[in-house]
């Protein structure tokens, strides 16, 4: 029996690109003659026509599966659902907007055959993205790798990757609410490699990420992986304490020398209050981030609910 590839694509309001996505992916997978395949589309609570389009595709093509979540849970949770429902021996995770160039799939499979469990697709260029997004992405990778210790995250790798069955099983065990898939795959480990590709602009529709969600995503990524910001808070505390001590010595010195400037302390007073006030707020904010996460994780809620599942005819080769 041939090994089975599951292509997993989360889709949220992708009515403009989903049909085209299906056709292109189908073409590429038909070309991988050593494998059987399943295309699994996860509908993340789309409000447009996406579910109907996918249902039609499923009716005509028994190699297509469809999982529809009960509402919009966000990309990361949709990825989790996709991993849970994917049946393949190999899973290829990609976006439904064809930004993840499908033509590199045969190369990814080659790496898999060489024995790699995770093959990351690394973006060579980021066409169609503003310099601001490129810059913030760069900064994020810097901060992340400086703080995450043993988990090394490759730069410019998005969610587009090939994952072997055993790495998928590992990923499925990590059921935290606050998810950061690319980091989680690094955490799971196993032999990992990457191949480069040119990331295209979206074929249709627009990105669901704006700056607010990007900033949230970056905070999510950091705080779900490392407690380093708590350590930074401590450093900040130490630094402000040293500054405060120096200033206190200076003030005492003025007192003992009866410095005539002693009365005119308004400006320095205000600056000190502002400085320590903001330092405390930063530290409280960081504490709050972690506290919030502990709160969310202790609720131990299921990650998603499924309202509809259309199963393809394809099954795992069992190898
Ligand atoms: N997506 C999703 N749920 C969401 C937002 C996005 O499933 O709440 C899907 C979306 O349909 C796409 C993928 O996640 O297939 C990546 O989203 P997008 O293209 O908007 O992100 P970008 O490529 O701009 O980072
Ligand atoms: Mg996209």
Coordinates of C-alpha atoms and ligand atoms in Angstrom, one line a residue:
X1 CA 0.0 0.0 0.0
X2 CA 1.2 3.5 -0.8
X3 CA 1.9 5.9 2.0
X4 CA -0.6 8.7 2.3
X5 CA 0.0 12.4 2.3
X6 CA -2.5 14.6 4.1
X7 CA -2.5 18.2 3.0
X8 CA -4.0 20.2 5.8
X9 CA -5.2 23.7 5.1
X10 CA -7.1 25.9 7.6
X11 CA -9.5 28.2 5.8
X12 CA -11.3 31.3 7.1
X13 CA -13.3 33.2 4.6
X14 CA -11.4 31.9 1.7
X15 CA -14.2 31.7 -0.8
X16 CA -12.1 33.5 -3.4
X17 CA -9.2 31.2 -3.3
X18 CA -10.3 27.8 -2.0
X19 CA -11.5 26.3 -5.3
X20 CA -8.2 27.4 -7.0
X21 CA -6.3 26.1 -4.0
X22 CA -7.9 22.7 -4.4
X23 CA -7.2 22.5 -8.1
X24 CA -3.6 23.5 -7.8
X25 CA -2.9 21.1 -4.8
X26 CA -4.7 18.3 -6.5
X27 CA -2.5 18.8 -9.6
X28 CA 0.7 18.7 -7.5
X29 CA -0.4 15.6 -5.5
X30 CA -1.5 13.7 -8.6
X31 CA 2.1 14.2 -9.7
X32 CA 3.5 12.5 -6.5
X33 CA 2.8 9.0 -7.9
X34 CA 4.5 7.2 -5.1
X35 CA 1.9 8.4 -2.6
X36 CA -1.8 8.4 -2.1
X37 CA -3.2 11.6 -0.7
X38 CA -6.0 13.3 1.2
X39 CA -6.7 17.0 1.1
X40 CA -8.1 18.1 4.5
X41 CA -9.7 21.5 4.6
X42 CA -10.5 22.9 8.1
X43 CA -13.2 25.5 8.0
X44 CA -12.5 27.9 10.9
X45 CA -16.0 29.3 11.2
X46 CA -16.0 31.1 7.9
X47 CA -18.9 33.5 7.4
X48 CA -18.7 33.4 3.6
X49 CA -19.4 30.7 1.1
X50 CA -16.2 28.7 1.9
X51 CA -18.1 25.7 3.5
X52 CA -20.4 25.3 0.6
X53 CA -17.6 25.4 -1.9
X54 CA -15.7 22.7 0.0
X55 CA -18.8 20.6 0.4
X56 CA -19.3 20.6 -3.3
X57 CA -15.7 19.6 -3.8
X58 CA -16.1 16.8 -1.3
X59 CA -19.2 15.5 -3.1
X60 CA -17.2 15.2 -6.4
X61 CA -13.8 14.1 -5.0
X62 CA -13.6 11.4 -2.4
X63 CA -10.0 12.3 -1.6
X64 CA -11.1 15.5 0.1
X65 CA -12.0 15.7 3.8
X66 CA -13.7 18.6 5.4
X67 CA -13.7 19.5 9.1
X68 CA -15.9 22.4 10.1
X69 CA -15.4 24.0 13.5
X70 CA -18.3 25.3 15.5
X71 CA -17.1 28.9 15.2
X72 CA -14.0 30.9 14.4
X73 CA -11.3 29.7 16.8
X74 CA -8.3 31.2 15.1
X75 CA -5.6 29.9 12.8
X76 CA -3.6 28.0 15.5
X77 CA -6.6 26.1 16.8
X78 CA -7.6 25.3 13.2
X79 CA -4.2 23.8 12.7
X80 CA -4.6 21.7 15.8
X81 CA -8.0 20.4 14.5
X82 CA -6.3 19.7 11.1
X83 CA -3.6 17.7 12.8
X84 CA -6.2 15.7 14.9
X85 CA -8.2 14.8 11.8
X86 CA -5.4 14.2 9.3
X87 CA -5.0 10.5 8.5
X88 CA -1.8 10.6 6.4
X89 CA 1.5 9.0 7.1
X90 CA 2.9 12.4 6.2
X91 CA 1.1 15.7 6.9
X92 CA 1.8 18.9 4.9
X93 CA 0.4 21.9 6.6
X94 CA -0.2 25.0 4.4
X95 CA -2.4 28.0 4.1
X96 CA -5.4 27.9 1.8
X97 CA -4.5 31.1 0.0
X98 CA -1.7 29.6 -2.2
X99 CA 0.9 31.8 -0.6
X100 CA 2.7 28.6 0.3
X101 CA 4.0 27.6 -3.1
X102 CA 2.8 24.0 -3.7
X103 CA 5.4 23.2 -6.3
X104 CA 8.0 22.5 -3.6
X105 CA 6.0 19.6 -2.2
X106 CA 7.9 17.0 -4.2
X107 CA 11.2 18.4 -2.8
X108 CA 9.7 18.2 0.7
X109 CA 8.8 14.6 0.2
X110 CA 12.3 13.9 -1.0
X111 CA 13.6 15.2 2.3
X112 CA 11.1 13.1 4.2
X113 CA 12.3 10.0 2.3
X114 CA 15.8 10.9 3.3
X115 CA 14.6 10.4 6.9
X116 CA 13.6 13.9 8.1
X117 CA 10.5 14.1 10.3
X118 CA 10.0 17.8 9.9
X119 CA 10.7 19.8 6.7
X120 CA 10.2 23.5 7.2
X121 CA 9.6 25.7 4.2
X122 CA 11.7 28.8 4.6
X123 CA 10.7 32.0 2.9
X124 CA 13.3 33.5 0.7
X125 CA 11.3 36.6 0.0
X126 CA 8.2 38.1 1.5
X127 CA 6.5 39.5 -1.6
X128 CA 3.4 41.5 -0.9
X129 CA 4.3 42.3 2.6
X130 CA 5.1 45.8 3.9
X131 CA 8.6 46.6 5.2
X132 CA 7.0 47.1 8.6
X133 CA 5.8 43.5 8.7
X134 CA 9.2 42.3 7.5
X135 CA 11.0 44.4 10.1
X136 CA 8.7 43.4 13.0
X137 CA 9.0 39.7 12.0
X138 CA 12.8 40.1 12.1
X139 CA 12.7 41.7 15.5
X140 CA 10.5 39.0 16.8
X141 CA 12.8 36.2 15.7
X142 CA 15.7 38.0 17.4
X143 CA 13.9 38.4 20.7
X144 CA 12.6 34.9 20.5
X145 CA 15.9 33.2 19.9
X146 CA 17.6 35.3 22.5
X147 CA 15.1 34.2 25.1
X148 CA 13.8 30.7 24.4
X149 CA 16.9 28.7 25.5
X150 CA 17.1 25.3 24.1
X151 CA 14.2 25.6 21.6
X152 CA 15.7 27.1 18.5
X153 CA 13.2 28.5 16.1
X154 CA 14.3 28.9 12.5
X155 CA 13.9 32.3 11.0
X156 CA 11.3 33.1 8.3
X157 CA 9.6 29.8 8.7
X158 CA 5.8 30.1 8.8
X159 CA 3.3 27.3 9.2
X160 CA 4.2 25.7 5.8
X161 CA 5.9 22.4 6.6
X162 CA 5.9 18.7 6.1
X163 CA 5.5 16.6 9.3
X164 CA 5.9 12.9 9.7
X165 CA 3.3 10.8 11.5
X166 CA 5.4 10.5 14.7
X167 CA 6.0 14.2 14.9
X168 CA 2.3 14.8 14.4
X169 CA 1.5 12.4 17.2
X170 CA 4.0 14.4 19.4
X171 CA 2.4 17.7 18.4
X172 CA -1.1 16.3 19.2
X173 CA 0.0 15.7 22.8
X174 CA 0.7 19.4 23.3
X175 CA -2.8 20.6 24.0
X176 CA -2.3 24.0 25.5
X177 CA -4.9 26.7 24.8
X178 CA -2.3 29.4 23.9
X179 CA -0.7 27.8 20.9
X180 CA 2.2 28.7 18.7
X181 CA 2.5 25.9 16.2
X182 CA 5.9 26.7 14.7
X183 CA 7.5 26.8 18.2
X184 CA 5.6 23.7 19.2
X185 CA 7.1 21.7 16.3
X186 CA 10.5 22.8 17.3
X187 CA 9.8 21.7 20.9
X188 CA 8.7 18.3 19.6
X189 CA 12.0 17.8 17.9
X190 CA 13.0 14.9 15.6
X191 CA 15.3 15.3 12.6
X192 CA 14.4 18.7 11.1
X193 CA 15.5 20.4 7.9
X194 CA 14.3 23.2 5.8
X195 CA 14.0 24.1 2.1
X196 CA 13.8 27.6 0.7
X197 CA 10.9 28.9 -1.4
X198 CA 9.7 32.2 -2.7
X199 CA 6.6 33.2 -0.9
X200 CA 4.0 34.6 -3.2
X201 CA 1.4 37.3 -2.5
X202 CA -2.1 36.0 -1.8
X203 CA -4.0 35.0 -5.0
X204 CA -7.2 36.6 -3.7
X205 CA -8.8 38.1 -0.6
X206 CA -6.7 39.8 2.1
X207 CA -4.7 38.8 5.1
X208 CA -6.6 38.1 8.3
X209 CA -3.7 39.4 10.3
X210 CA -3.3 43.1 11.1
X211 CA -0.8 44.8 13.4
X212 CA -2.9 44.2 16.5
X213 CA -3.1 40.5 15.8
X214 CA 0.5 40.4 14.9
X215 CA 1.6 42.0 18.2
X216 CA -0.7 39.7 20.1
X217 CA 0.8 36.8 18.2
X218 CA 4.3 37.8 19.1
X219 CA 3.4 38.2 22.8
X220 CA 1.7 34.8 22.5
X221 CA 4.7 33.2 21.0
X222 CA 7.1 34.6 23.6
X223 CA 5.1 34.0 26.7
X224 CA 3.9 30.5 25.7
X225 CA 7.5 29.4 25.2
X226 CA 9.6 31.1 27.7
X227 CA 9.5 32.7 31.1
X228 CA 12.4 35.0 30.1
X229 CA 10.3 38.1 30.3
X230 CA 9.8 37.4 34.0
X231 CA 13.6 37.4 34.3
X232 CA 13.8 40.7 32.3
X233 CA 11.3 42.1 34.8
X234 CA 13.7 41.1 37.6
X235 CA 16.6 42.8 35.7
X236 CA 14.6 45.9 35.2
X237 CA 13.9 45.9 38.9
X238 CA 17.6 45.5 39.8
X239 CA 18.5 48.3 37.4
X240 CA 15.9 50.7 38.7
X241 CA 17.0 49.9 42.2
X242 CA 20.6 50.7 41.5
X243 CA 19.6 54.0 39.8
X244 CA 17.4 54.8 42.8
X245 CA 20.2 54.0 45.2
X246 CA 22.6 56.3 43.3
X247 CA 20.1 59.0 43.3
X248 CA 19.4 58.6 47.0
X249 CA 23.1 58.9 47.8
X250 CA 23.2 62.1 45.7
X251 CA 20.2 63.5 47.5
X252 CA 21.7 62.6 50.9
X253 CA 24.9 64.2 49.9
X254 CA 23.0 67.4 49.1
X255 CA 21.3 67.3 52.5
X256 CA 24.6 67.0 54.4
X257 CA 26.3 69.7 52.4
X258 CA 23.3 72.0 52.8
X259 CA 23.2 72.4 49.0
X260 CA 21.2 75.6 48.1
X261 CA 19.6 73.7 45.2
X262 CA 17.9 71.3 47.6
X263 CA 14.5 73.0 47.5
X264 CA 14.2 73.0 43.7
X265 CA 13.5 69.3 43.3
X266 CA 10.3 69.4 41.4
X267 CA 11.5 68.2 38.1
X268 CA 13.6 65.4 39.4
X269 CA 10.7 64.3 41.6
X270 CA 8.4 64.1 38.7
X271 CA 10.9 62.2 36.6
X272 CA 11.5 59.7 39.4
X273 CA 7.8 59.1 39.9
X274 CA 7.2 58.6 36.2
X275 CA 10.3 56.3 35.9
X276 CA 9.4 54.0 38.8
X277 CA 5.7 54.2 38.0
X278 CA 6.3 52.9 34.5
X279 CA 8.9 50.3 35.5
X280 CA 6.3 48.9 38.0
X281 CA 3.6 48.9 35.3
X282 CA 5.8 47.1 32.9
X283 CA 6.6 44.4 35.5
X284 CA 2.9 44.1 36.5
X285 CA 2.0 43.8 32.8
X286 CA 4.5 40.9 32.4
X287 CA 3.2 39.2 35.5
X288 CA -0.3 39.7 34.3
X289 CA 0.5 38.0 30.9
X290 CA 1.7 34.9 32.7
X291 CA -1.1 35.0 35.2
X292 CA -3.7 35.2 32.4
X293 CA -2.1 32.2 30.7
X294 CA -2.1 30.1 33.9
X295 CA -5.8 31.1 34.3
X296 CA -6.6 30.0 30.7
X297 CA -4.7 26.8 30.9
X298 CA -6.2 25.7 34.2
X299 CA -9.7 25.9 32.8
X300 CA -8.6 23.0 30.7
X301 CA -11.2 23.5 28.1
X302 CA -11.4 21.5 24.9
X303 CA -9.6 23.4 22.1
X304 CA -12.5 23.4 19.6
X305 CA -15.8 21.7 18.7
X306 CA -16.5 20.2 15.4
X307 CA -19.9 20.7 13.8
X308 CA -19.4 18.8 10.6
X309 CA -16.9 16.2 9.3
X310 CA -16.9 14.9 5.8
X311 CA -14.5 11.9 5.7
X312 CA -12.5 11.1 2.6
X313 CA -12.1 7.5 1.4
X314 CA -8.4 7.7 2.0
X315 CA -6.8 5.8 4.9
X316 CA -3.4 5.7 6.5
X317 CA -1.2 3.0 5.0
X318 CA -0.6 1.7 8.5
X319 CA 3.1 1.6 7.9
Ligands
LIG1 N1 -7.0 31.4 9.0 C1 -7.9 30.6 9.9 N2 -8.5 31.2 10.9 C2 -8.3 32.6 11.2 C3 -7.5 33.3 10.4 C4 -6.8 32.7 9.3 O1 -8.0 29.4 9.7 O2 -8.9 33.0 12.2 C5 -6.4 30.8 7.9 C6 -6.5 31.5 6.6 O3 -7.7 31.1 5.9 C7 -5.3 31.1 5.8 C8 -4.3 30.9 7.0 O4 -5.0 30.7 8.2 O5 -5.4 29.8 5.2 C9 -3.3 32.1 7.1 O6 -4.0 33.3 7.2 P1 -3.6 34.6 6.4 O7 -3.3 34.2 4.9 O8 -4.7 35.6 6.6 O9 -2.3 35.0 7.1 P2 -0.9 35.5 6.4 O10 -0.6 34.6 5.3 O11 -1.2 36.9 6.0 O12 0.1 35.4 7.5
LIG2 MG1 -1.8 34.1 3.7

